[in-house]
Amino acid sequence: MAEANPQKVFAPWEDPNQAPLIRFEGVTKKFGTFTAVDNLNLDIYRGEFFALLGPSGCGKTTLMRMLAGFEDPTMGNIWLDDVDVAPIPPNKRPVNMMFQSYALFPHLTVWDNIAFGLKRSDMPQEQIGDRVQAMLRLTRLEQFAKRKPHQISGGQRQRVALARSLAKAPKLLLLDEPLGALDKKLRQETQFELMDIQEKTGTTFVIVTHDQEEAMTVATRVAVMDHGKLVQVATPAGIYETPNSVYVADFIGEVNIIEGAAAPMGDGKVDIAFAEGVEPIHATIGEPVTAGQKVFFAIRPEKIHVGREPDPTRANRIRGKVHDIAYLGNISTYRVELETGQMISAQMTNARRLSRRDFTWEDEVWLSWTDTAGVVLTR
Amino acid sequence: MNLRRLTLILVPYLWLMGFFLVPFLIVVKIALSDTAIAIPPYWPVLDLSAGWTGIKEFFSELDFENFVFLTEDSLYWKSYLSSLQIASISTFLTLLVGYPIAYAMAQAPDEWRPTLMMLVILPFWTSFLIRVYSWVGIIANEGLLNQFLLWTGLISEPLQIMNTPTAVYIGIVYTYLPFMILPIYATLEKMDGSLIEAAVDLGCSRGKAFWLVTLPLSRPGMIAGCFLVFIPALGEFVIPSLLGGSQTLMIGKVLWEEFFSNRDWPVAAAVAVVLLMILVIPIMLFQRNQERQEEAGR
Amino acid sequence: MNRRMSWFNVTSLTLGFAFLYLPMLILIIYSFNSSKLVTVWAGFSTKWYGELLHNQQFLDAAWVTLRVGVMSSTAATVLGTMAAYVMVRGGRFFGRTLFSGMIYAPLVMPEVITGLSLLLLFIAIGLDRGIFTIVLAHTTFSMCYVSVVVSSRLMTFDRSLEEAALDLGCSPFDAFKSVTLPIITPAVISGWLLAFTLSLDDLVIASFASGPSSTTLPIKIFSAVRLGVSPEINALSTIMIGIVATGVITTSLISKNAIRRQRQEELEGTKQ
């Protein structure tokens, strides 16, 4: 992390003097008996690229549609720049949205699609042309201005949708699964393009996605949602390295979860007994635990070292048998069965050529990790 | 904005109320009235100027006499039965004629299909009356068919087709054929061709595969097609009156004659009410079939 | 599935289409027969067309039919489009089930019942029967067909297009005018054509709803045909078939071309 130069770090959420651009205050949204968003509080700051991440049906899209004005909260308030947006209809909000289906008007050209919102603002006619041209340039679509949406490719359509929603220079841009319709390679390229454009325009972006990789790549902060509640709001690194719950740890990336009973050792250390007759796991706690409390030890596969011998420099060493190997080219994932029957995944970079690999199926191996490699979770 | 929404709902709503629901309630009311030699030719007439007693008197005069009459006069129940019979037989015949056509269309090369579709739909846009009329010149006693058959020597005397139920069958099959072909074609065209290949691969002959796979899978289309033919055929008027002659009894024709020739409005209205009650059953079954298909499609 | 057609399929198609088209073909051929006797061929002639053009009764009836068709199908298109919008986008309101029932019921209602009930209504409210009552009757049943055509288009219509328009600053009415309407226009046009055809074609309902001064073409044809085959009717039928065939074939060619052009453009688009 860039701690050497603290001025450059963009982290308004850590500055108590910063006023948020958007503030959700006790927002609840019910559809009949179903609660889509449940008493939710959240601040989003100017210039952020904020990601709402969660499985489908977790309420993230509802949250976004309330910002755009297509749904009204059942309870609570939404503030945009210190203004309560409840009475403002969608067509009057300084918020624009990029739709999942892009929602490009099929009967209008690319140019007219981008100019659509401008023509309905108080922008003078002669400036509209310049603004559209600027948007076309920003999204590298100049030569497609005269085409209709069905005459361009999927990636180009995505850029038209982006240009159209940015044209009115909204205070806030909402992106609903903006890359969902693109294939993987194009998606990765477009992610960087999105970040670039966000930086150039300085607009606050709120993106809804179910793709954790996408959220991690583009966002300054990620909010993980489940059943209408925020589970954790943190930077991508924070979410990955210090998840606050098993749900978040499990949702982002791969993880081994071992359940056990805590035995605090003082000095921020804890031992976790997870099976009879095996040495407990030595770990560092984030939040205080009591003796005998049920805890979950979460550790990422890449934090575990696999070797023929136990690694004496690491605090945890445990023996197992290789059950499965998934060779992925750059890395290999080993599924190791412990003597207690538990299955642990460990990842090693394939620095050596395959033919010189150390171990294979059914080999006995040692798994080692330090006492700070994993996190101890209480829920 | 709410006023706008209200207008949007109310205009078509009130139109349908006024020109569909209310007229139908009037039919029901007249069906319960008595025939009278007067203008209008029924009794009682609702007299609102007499106030509450007028309304009470009006309702006390209504009765089911006309419906009792329908059961007593054999003409009516015979024509209901004969309508049901003619509609059923011609629906079955339409299925027999339509299925092979729909099947062949679904098997045809992709580039032919839009043209074939257009050829099936085209007659639907042409006047119904003209299509029925076009058969008169063919099946009449001195018509082209009889001339041809006499010329070949297959028959020595002209066949009496005109003015028989056979003529009505021909008319219904001919005019309603597109309604049968299109839904069957739609289900057959959607069908995954590899299903037949899988059946053959698992040891079926082509014929057996058709019988065990294609036919059951096209059943929703067949059912839809049958209802689309049966329901309008039951109340058909033009075909029996142009091709059926006086011997063919169909309820649509009876209603027409009761109204225009006998000027017995209450009985005509009662005939209409009963016809509608008979139609409710197939219409509801059809609705269920469509809903089930929609659910399966999801 | 581009495999060769079996002889069975070829036979079904040939016989099927022969069955569908032969009667009309014979009708057309015999309209050029010079004999008054319809079943005897006596040489080529166009005299029945000439007589048709001088038959004032037919011309009057045709003019009535045309006026009724244009008026009723235009009214039916407006009402049917409104009804479709209410059905698909109206949300919940009191009596929605009744409303949708009234939209679908006329589609399956026997014409004799629709006609009878409307006639009884016109008499009950003391409305003189004439062109106006036929227009009312035709509007009522064809608006239901229009609404089915338009609502099936609206159902496949991506709702987010309307939301996008609102999001970009349109009022709801502006969004309907500048986004929804242009996109559903083809469905609205085919709804109009369908309503127009139904109106031109209708015999039963018009017979109930018309007065002595307002005879439509189908009523005229029906009373002529009841007496048997007439060469004049053959000529009239030929003209009507000709108009419909030209119309349908032209529109289908236009839309086919449009689709081909669109495909071509899409192909170019993806190549970029």
PDB file of N, CA and C in Angstrom, chain A residues 29-101:
ATOM      1  N   LYS A  29     -36.732  -0.964   1.826  1.00  0.00           N
ATOM      2  CA  LYS A  29     -37.637  -1.083   0.674  1.00  0.00           C
ATOM      3  C   LYS A  29     -38.304  -2.447   0.722  1.00  0.00           C
ATOM      4  N   LYS A  30     -39.627  -2.426   0.741  1.00  0.00           N
ATOM      5  CA  LYS A  30     -40.384  -3.677   0.750  1.00  0.00           C
ATOM      6  C   LYS A  30     -41.186  -3.795  -0.531  1.00  0.00           C
ATOM      7  N   PHE A  31     -41.207  -5.015  -1.088  1.00  0.00           N
ATOM      8  CA  PHE A  31     -42.133  -5.316  -2.193  1.00  0.00           C
ATOM      9  C   PHE A  31     -43.138  -6.298  -1.608  1.00  0.00           C
ATOM     10  N   GLY A  32     -44.304  -5.820  -1.255  1.00  0.00           N
ATOM     11  CA  GLY A  32     -45.262  -6.691  -0.578  1.00  0.00           C
ATOM     12  C   GLY A  32     -44.678  -7.128   0.754  1.00  0.00           C
ATOM     13  N   THR A  33     -44.518  -8.437   0.917  1.00  0.00           N
ATOM     14  CA  THR A  33     -43.968  -8.921   2.177  1.00  0.00           C
ATOM     15  C   THR A  33     -42.462  -9.121   2.083  1.00  0.00           C
ATOM     16  N   PHE A  34     -41.924  -8.999   0.863  1.00  0.00           N
ATOM     17  CA  PHE A  34     -40.494  -9.239   0.681  1.00  0.00           C
ATOM     18  C   PHE A  34     -39.704  -7.958   0.962  1.00  0.00           C
ATOM     19  N   THR A  35     -38.694  -8.073   1.831  1.00  0.00           N
ATOM     20  CA  THR A  35     -37.866  -6.917   2.146  1.00  0.00           C
ATOM     21  C   THR A  35     -36.609  -6.971   1.285  1.00  0.00           C
ATOM     22  N   ALA A  36     -36.519  -6.062   0.317  1.00  0.00           N
ATOM     23  CA  ALA A  36     -35.384  -6.074  -0.601  1.00  0.00           C
ATOM     24  C   ALA A  36     -34.192  -5.349   0.006  1.00  0.00           C
ATOM     25  N   VAL A  37     -34.460  -4.241   0.697  1.00  0.00           N
ATOM     26  CA  VAL A  37     -33.399  -3.486   1.361  1.00  0.00           C
ATOM     27  C   VAL A  37     -33.864  -3.271   2.803  1.00  0.00           C
ATOM     28  N   ASP A  38     -32.972  -3.554   3.760  1.00  0.00           N
ATOM     29  CA  ASP A  38     -33.394  -3.629   5.152  1.00  0.00           C
ATOM     30  C   ASP A  38     -32.627  -2.627   6.005  1.00  0.00           C
ATOM     31  N   ASN A  39     -33.267  -1.511   6.369  1.00  0.00           N
ATOM     32  CA  ASN A  39     -32.724  -0.526   7.297  1.00  0.00           C
ATOM     33  C   ASN A  39     -31.239  -0.259   7.050  1.00  0.00           C
ATOM     34  N   LEU A  40     -30.934   0.283   5.898  1.00  0.00           N
ATOM     35  CA  LEU A  40     -29.551   0.364   5.449  1.00  0.00           C
ATOM     36  C   LEU A  40     -28.996   1.785   5.588  1.00  0.00           C
ATOM     37  N   ASN A  41     -27.791   1.892   6.119  1.00  0.00           N
ATOM     38  CA  ASN A  41     -27.093   3.177   6.236  1.00  0.00           C
ATOM     39  C   ASN A  41     -25.797   3.096   5.444  1.00  0.00           C
ATOM     40  N   LEU A  42     -25.548   4.121   4.640  1.00  0.00           N
ATOM     41  CA  LEU A  42     -24.347   4.081   3.812  1.00  0.00           C
ATOM     42  C   LEU A  42     -23.997   5.485   3.342  1.00  0.00           C
ATOM     43  N   ASP A  43     -22.700   5.811   3.359  1.00  0.00           N
ATOM     44  CA  ASP A  43     -22.232   7.082   2.816  1.00  0.00           C
ATOM     45  C   ASP A  43     -21.339   6.798   1.618  1.00  0.00           C
ATOM     46  N   ILE A  44     -21.548   7.555   0.550  1.00  0.00           N
ATOM     47  CA  ILE A  44     -20.667   7.439  -0.612  1.00  0.00           C
ATOM     48  C   ILE A  44     -20.144   8.839  -0.908  1.00  0.00           C
ATOM     49  N   TYR A  45     -18.837   8.924  -1.185  1.00  0.00           N
ATOM     50  CA  TYR A  45     -18.193  10.236  -1.292  1.00  0.00           C
ATOM     51  C   TYR A  45     -17.949  10.637  -2.733  1.00  0.00           C
ATOM     52  N   ARG A  46     -17.788  11.944  -2.913  1.00  0.00           N
ATOM     53  CA  ARG A  46     -17.552  12.527  -4.228  1.00  0.00           C
ATOM     54  C   ARG A  46     -16.271  11.930  -4.825  1.00  0.00           C
ATOM     55  N   GLY A  47     -16.351  11.548  -6.102  1.00  0.00           N
ATOM     56  CA  GLY A  47     -15.168  11.044  -6.779  1.00  0.00           C
ATOM     57  C   GLY A  47     -14.918   9.558  -6.567  1.00  0.00           C
ATOM     58  N   GLU A  48     -15.771   8.914  -5.806  1.00  0.00           N
ATOM     59  CA  GLU A  48     -15.566   7.486  -5.559  1.00  0.00           C
ATOM     60  C   GLU A  48     -15.995   6.652  -6.758  1.00  0.00           C
ATOM     61  N   PHE A  49     -15.427   5.456  -6.831  1.00  0.00           N
ATOM     62  CA  PHE A  49     -15.917   4.422  -7.744  1.00  0.00           C
ATOM     63  C   PHE A  49     -16.380   3.320  -6.810  1.00  0.00           C
ATOM     64  N   PHE A  50     -17.663   3.350  -6.523  1.00  0.00           N
ATOM     65  CA  PHE A  50     -18.191   2.529  -5.441  1.00  0.00           C
ATOM     66  C   PHE A  50     -18.897   1.309  -6.017  1.00  0.00           C
ATOM     67  N   ALA A  51     -18.564   0.125  -5.518  1.00  0.00           N
ATOM     68  CA  ALA A  51     -19.166  -1.092  -6.059  1.00  0.00           C
ATOM     69  C   ALA A  51     -20.121  -1.716  -5.058  1.00  0.00           C
ATOM     70  N   LEU A  52     -21.327  -2.063  -5.534  1.00  0.00           N
ATOM     71  CA  LEU A  52     -22.266  -2.840  -4.729  1.00  0.00           C
ATOM     72  C   LEU A  52     -22.177  -4.271  -5.230  1.00  0.00           C
ATOM     73  N   LEU A  53     -21.753  -5.144  -4.333  1.00  0.00           N
ATOM     74  CA  LEU A  53     -21.468  -6.514  -4.750  1.00  0.00           C
ATOM     75  C   LEU A  53     -22.349  -7.472  -3.956  1.00  0.00           C
ATOM     76  N   GLY A  54     -22.870  -8.463  -4.649  1.00  0.00           N
ATOM     77  CA  GLY A  54     -23.683  -9.451  -3.945  1.00  0.00           C
ATOM     78  C   GLY A  54     -24.342 -10.394  -4.920  1.00  0.00           C
ATOM     79  N   PRO A  55     -24.868 -11.503  -4.426  1.00  0.00           N
ATOM     80  CA  PRO A  55     -25.564 -12.435  -5.319  1.00  0.00           C
ATOM     81  C   PRO A  55     -26.873 -11.819  -5.789  1.00  0.00           C
ATOM     82  N   SER A  56     -27.494 -12.419  -6.813  1.00  0.00           N
ATOM     83  CA  SER A  56     -28.735 -11.836  -7.314  1.00  0.00           C
ATOM     84  C   SER A  56     -29.807 -11.958  -6.236  1.00  0.00           C
ATOM     85  N   GLY A  57     -30.605 -10.901  -6.119  1.00  0.00           N
ATOM     86  CA  GLY A  57     -31.656 -10.882  -5.109  1.00  0.00           C
ATOM     87  C   GLY A  57     -31.195 -10.348  -3.765  1.00  0.00           C
ATOM     88  N   CYS A  58     -29.982  -9.796  -3.701  1.00  0.00           N
ATOM     89  CA  CYS A  58     -29.494  -9.310  -2.411  1.00  0.00           C
ATOM     90  C   CYS A  58     -29.917  -7.870  -2.163  1.00  0.00           C
ATOM     91  N   GLY A  59     -30.531  -7.231  -3.149  1.00  0.00           N
ATOM     92  CA  GLY A  59     -31.019  -5.871  -2.952  1.00  0.00           C
ATOM     93  C   GLY A  59     -30.149  -4.797  -3.575  1.00  0.00           C
ATOM     94  N   LYS A  60     -29.053  -5.194  -4.244  1.00  0.00           N
ATOM     95  CA  LYS A  60     -28.139  -4.178  -4.763  1.00  0.00           C
ATOM     96  C   LYS A  60     -28.771  -3.375  -5.900  1.00  0.00           C
ATOM     97  N   THR A  61     -29.529  -4.067  -6.772  1.00  0.00           N
ATOM     98  CA  THR A  61     -30.169  -3.360  -7.878  1.00  0.00           C
ATOM     99  C   THR A  61     -31.272  -2.441  -7.362  1.00  0.00           C
ATOM    100  N   THR A  62     -32.006  -2.888  -6.353  1.00  0.00           N
ATOM    101  CA  THR A  62     -33.048  -2.050  -5.766  1.00  0.00           C
ATOM    102  C   THR A  62     -32.438  -0.772  -5.186  1.00  0.00           C
ATOM    103  N   LEU A  63     -31.302  -0.946  -4.530  1.00  0.00           N
ATOM    104  CA  LEU A  63     -30.616   0.204  -3.946  1.00  0.00           C
ATOM    105  C   LEU A  63     -30.290   1.229  -5.037  1.00  0.00           C
ATOM    106  N   MET A  64     -29.794   0.723  -6.171  1.00  0.00           N
ATOM    107  CA  MET A  64     -29.429   1.614  -7.263  1.00  0.00           C
ATOM    108  C   MET A  64     -30.653   2.264  -7.892  1.00  0.00           C
ATOM    109  N   ARG A  65     -31.725   1.467  -8.048  1.00  0.00           N
ATOM    110  CA  ARG A  65     -32.938   2.023  -8.657  1.00  0.00           C
ATOM    111  C   ARG A  65     -33.579   3.075  -7.762  1.00  0.00           C
ATOM    112  N   MET A  66     -33.334   2.991  -6.454  1.00  0.00           N
ATOM    113  CA  MET A  66     -33.839   4.043  -5.571  1.00  0.00           C
ATOM    114  C   MET A  66     -33.040   5.336  -5.779  1.00  0.00           C
ATOM    115  N   LEU A  67     -31.763   5.197  -6.066  1.00  0.00           N
ATOM    116  CA  LEU A  67     -30.949   6.383  -6.353  1.00  0.00           C
ATOM    117  C   LEU A  67     -31.401   7.044  -7.643  1.00  0.00           C
ATOM    118  N   ALA A  68     -31.744   6.216  -8.643  1.00  0.00           N
ATOM    119  CA  ALA A  68     -32.154   6.774  -9.931  1.00  0.00           C
ATOM    120  C   ALA A  68     -33.569   7.331  -9.865  1.00  0.00           C
ATOM    121  N   GLY A  69     -34.358   6.864  -8.898  1.00  0.00           N
ATOM    122  CA  GLY A  69     -35.716   7.362  -8.758  1.00  0.00           C
ATOM    123  C   GLY A  69     -36.773   6.444  -9.322  1.00  0.00           C
ATOM    124  N   PHE A  70     -36.412   5.209  -9.699  1.00  0.00           N
ATOM    125  CA  PHE A  70     -37.406   4.277 -10.237  1.00  0.00           C
ATOM    126  C   PHE A  70     -38.130   3.513  -9.137  1.00  0.00           C
ATOM    127  N   GLU A  71     -37.569   3.543  -7.937  1.00  0.00           N
ATOM    128  CA  GLU A  71     -38.266   2.949  -6.788  1.00  0.00           C
ATOM    129  C   GLU A  71     -38.217   3.984  -5.666  1.00  0.00           C
ATOM    130  N   ASP A  72     -39.253   3.997  -4.832  1.00  0.00           N
ATOM    131  CA  ASP A  72     -39.253   4.876  -3.669  1.00  0.00           C
ATOM    132  C   ASP A  72     -38.991   4.042  -2.428  1.00  0.00           C
ATOM    133  N   PRO A  73     -38.175   4.546  -1.487  1.00  0.00           N
ATOM    134  CA  PRO A  73     -37.957   3.801  -0.247  1.00  0.00           C
ATOM    135  C   PRO A  73     -39.265   3.673   0.532  1.00  0.00           C
ATOM    136  N   THR A  74     -39.456   2.527   1.170  1.00  0.00           N
ATOM    137  CA  THR A  74     -40.629   2.362   2.027  1.00  0.00           C
ATOM    138  C   THR A  74     -40.436   3.177   3.303  1.00  0.00           C
ATOM    139  N   MET A  75     -39.177   3.183   3.778  1.00  0.00           N
ATOM    140  CA  MET A  75     -38.850   3.965   4.972  1.00  0.00           C
ATOM    141  C   MET A  75     -37.456   4.556   4.775  1.00  0.00           C
ATOM    142  N   GLY A  76     -37.162   5.616   5.545  1.00  0.00           N
ATOM    143  CA  GLY A  76     -35.826   6.191   5.517  1.00  0.00           C
ATOM    144  C   GLY A  76     -35.658   7.244   4.442  1.00  0.00           C
ATOM    145  N   ASN A  77     -34.470   7.874   4.433  1.00  0.00           N
ATOM    146  CA  ASN A  77     -34.207   8.969   3.503  1.00  0.00           C
ATOM    147  C   ASN A  77     -32.938   8.722   2.708  1.00  0.00           C
ATOM    148  N   ILE A  78     -32.934   9.267   1.498  1.00  0.00           N
ATOM    149  CA  ILE A  78     -31.723   9.264   0.688  1.00  0.00           C
ATOM    150  C   ILE A  78     -31.364  10.726   0.433  1.00  0.00           C
ATOM    151  N   TRP A  79     -30.135  11.109   0.775  1.00  0.00           N
ATOM    152  CA  TRP A  79     -29.677  12.476   0.572  1.00  0.00           C
ATOM    153  C   TRP A  79     -28.649  12.494  -0.541  1.00  0.00           C
ATOM    154  N   LEU A  80     -28.830  13.421  -1.463  1.00  0.00           N
ATOM    155  CA  LEU A  80     -27.850  13.605  -2.522  1.00  0.00           C
ATOM    156  C   LEU A  80     -27.397  15.054  -2.422  1.00  0.00           C
ATOM    157  N   ASP A  81     -26.127  15.268  -2.063  1.00  0.00           N
ATOM    158  CA  ASP A  81     -25.619  16.624  -1.879  1.00  0.00           C
ATOM    159  C   ASP A  81     -26.485  17.393  -0.874  1.00  0.00           C
ATOM    160  N   ASP A  82     -26.829  16.740   0.222  1.00  0.00           N
ATOM    161  CA  ASP A  82     -27.632  17.334   1.294  1.00  0.00           C
ATOM    162  C   ASP A  82     -29.061  17.681   0.886  1.00  0.00           C
ATOM    163  N   VAL A  83     -29.531  17.127  -0.220  1.00  0.00           N
ATOM    164  CA  VAL A  83     -30.926  17.335  -0.616  1.00  0.00           C
ATOM    165  C   VAL A  83     -31.638  15.996  -0.524  1.00  0.00           C
ATOM    166  N   ASP A  84     -32.808  15.980   0.080  1.00  0.00           N
ATOM    167  CA  ASP A  84     -33.602  14.754   0.155  1.00  0.00           C
ATOM    168  C   ASP A  84     -34.196  14.503  -1.237  1.00  0.00           C
ATOM    169  N   VAL A  85     -33.875  13.361  -1.835  1.00  0.00           N
ATOM    170  CA  VAL A  85     -34.285  13.145  -3.229  1.00  0.00           C
ATOM    171  C   VAL A  85     -35.693  12.576  -3.355  1.00  0.00           C
ATOM    172  N   ALA A  86     -36.316  12.212  -2.238  1.00  0.00           N
ATOM    173  CA  ALA A  86     -37.619  11.532  -2.313  1.00  0.00           C
ATOM    174  C   ALA A  86     -38.635  12.217  -3.225  1.00  0.00           C
ATOM    175  N   PRO A  87     -38.805  13.552  -3.128  1.00  0.00           N
ATOM    176  CA  PRO A  87     -39.855  14.137  -3.980  1.00  0.00           C
ATOM    177  C   PRO A  87     -39.432  14.371  -5.432  1.00  0.00           C
ATOM    178  N   ILE A  88     -38.162  14.108  -5.786  1.00  0.00           N
ATOM    179  CA  ILE A  88     -37.693  14.435  -7.140  1.00  0.00           C
ATOM    180  C   ILE A  88     -37.943  13.244  -8.077  1.00  0.00           C
ATOM    181  N   PRO A  89     -38.701  13.435  -9.176  1.00  0.00           N
ATOM    182  CA  PRO A  89     -38.914  12.339 -10.122  1.00  0.00           C
ATOM    183  C   PRO A  89     -37.628  12.021 -10.890  1.00  0.00           C
ATOM    184  N   PRO A  90     -37.519  10.817 -11.449  1.00  0.00           N
ATOM    185  CA  PRO A  90     -36.266  10.413 -12.098  1.00  0.00           C
ATOM    186  C   PRO A  90     -35.782  11.392 -13.161  1.00  0.00           C
ATOM    187  N   ASN A  91     -36.716  11.994 -13.895  1.00  0.00           N
ATOM    188  CA  ASN A  91     -36.279  12.874 -14.986  1.00  0.00           C
ATOM    189  C   ASN A  91     -35.733  14.213 -14.502  1.00  0.00           C
ATOM    190  N   LYS A  92     -35.856  14.473 -13.185  1.00  0.00           N
ATOM    191  CA  LYS A  92     -35.338  15.735 -12.655  1.00  0.00           C
ATOM    192  C   LYS A  92     -34.103  15.530 -11.785  1.00  0.00           C
ATOM    193  N   ARG A  93     -33.643  14.298 -11.640  1.00  0.00           N
ATOM    194  CA  ARG A  93     -32.504  14.059 -10.746  1.00  0.00           C
ATOM    195  C   ARG A  93     -31.176  14.257 -11.475  1.00  0.00           C
ATOM    196  N   PRO A  94     -30.183  14.802 -10.792  1.00  0.00           N
ATOM    197  CA  PRO A  94     -28.872  14.974 -11.421  1.00  0.00           C
ATOM    198  C   PRO A  94     -28.097  13.657 -11.414  1.00  0.00           C
ATOM    199  N   VAL A  95     -28.805  12.579 -11.716  1.00  0.00           N
ATOM    200  CA  VAL A  95     -28.239  11.239 -11.655  1.00  0.00           C
ATOM    201  C   VAL A  95     -28.540  10.585 -12.988  1.00  0.00           C
ATOM    202  N   ASN A  96     -27.572   9.910 -13.573  1.00  0.00           N
ATOM    203  CA  ASN A  96     -27.872   9.149 -14.779  1.00  0.00           C
ATOM    204  C   ASN A  96     -27.479   7.709 -14.585  1.00  0.00           C
ATOM    205  N   MET A  97     -28.081   6.870 -15.412  1.00  0.00           N
ATOM    206  CA  MET A  97     -27.913   5.441 -15.207  1.00  0.00           C
ATOM    207  C   MET A  97     -27.519   4.783 -16.518  1.00  0.00           C
ATOM    208  N   MET A  98     -26.624   3.809 -16.390  1.00  0.00           N
ATOM    209  CA  MET A  98     -26.290   2.986 -17.539  1.00  0.00           C
ATOM    210  C   MET A  98     -26.951   1.640 -17.292  1.00  0.00           C
ATOM    211  N   PHE A  99     -27.849   1.258 -18.199  1.00  0.00           N
ATOM    212  CA  PHE A  99     -28.677   0.091 -17.941  1.00  0.00           C
ATOM    213  C   PHE A  99     -27.953  -1.200 -18.315  1.00  0.00           C
ATOM    214  N   GLN A 100     -28.359  -2.256 -17.647  1.00  0.00           N
ATOM    215  CA  GLN A 100     -27.757  -3.558 -17.902  1.00  0.00           C
ATOM    216  C   GLN A 100     -27.936  -3.967 -19.359  1.00  0.00           C
ATOM    217  N   SER A 101     -29.156  -3.706 -19.901  1.00  0.00           N
ATOM    218  CA  SER A 101     -29.407  -4.061 -21.303  1.00  0.00           C
ATOM    219  C   SER A 101     -28.943  -2.942 -22.228  1.00  0.00           C
TER     220      SER A 101
END
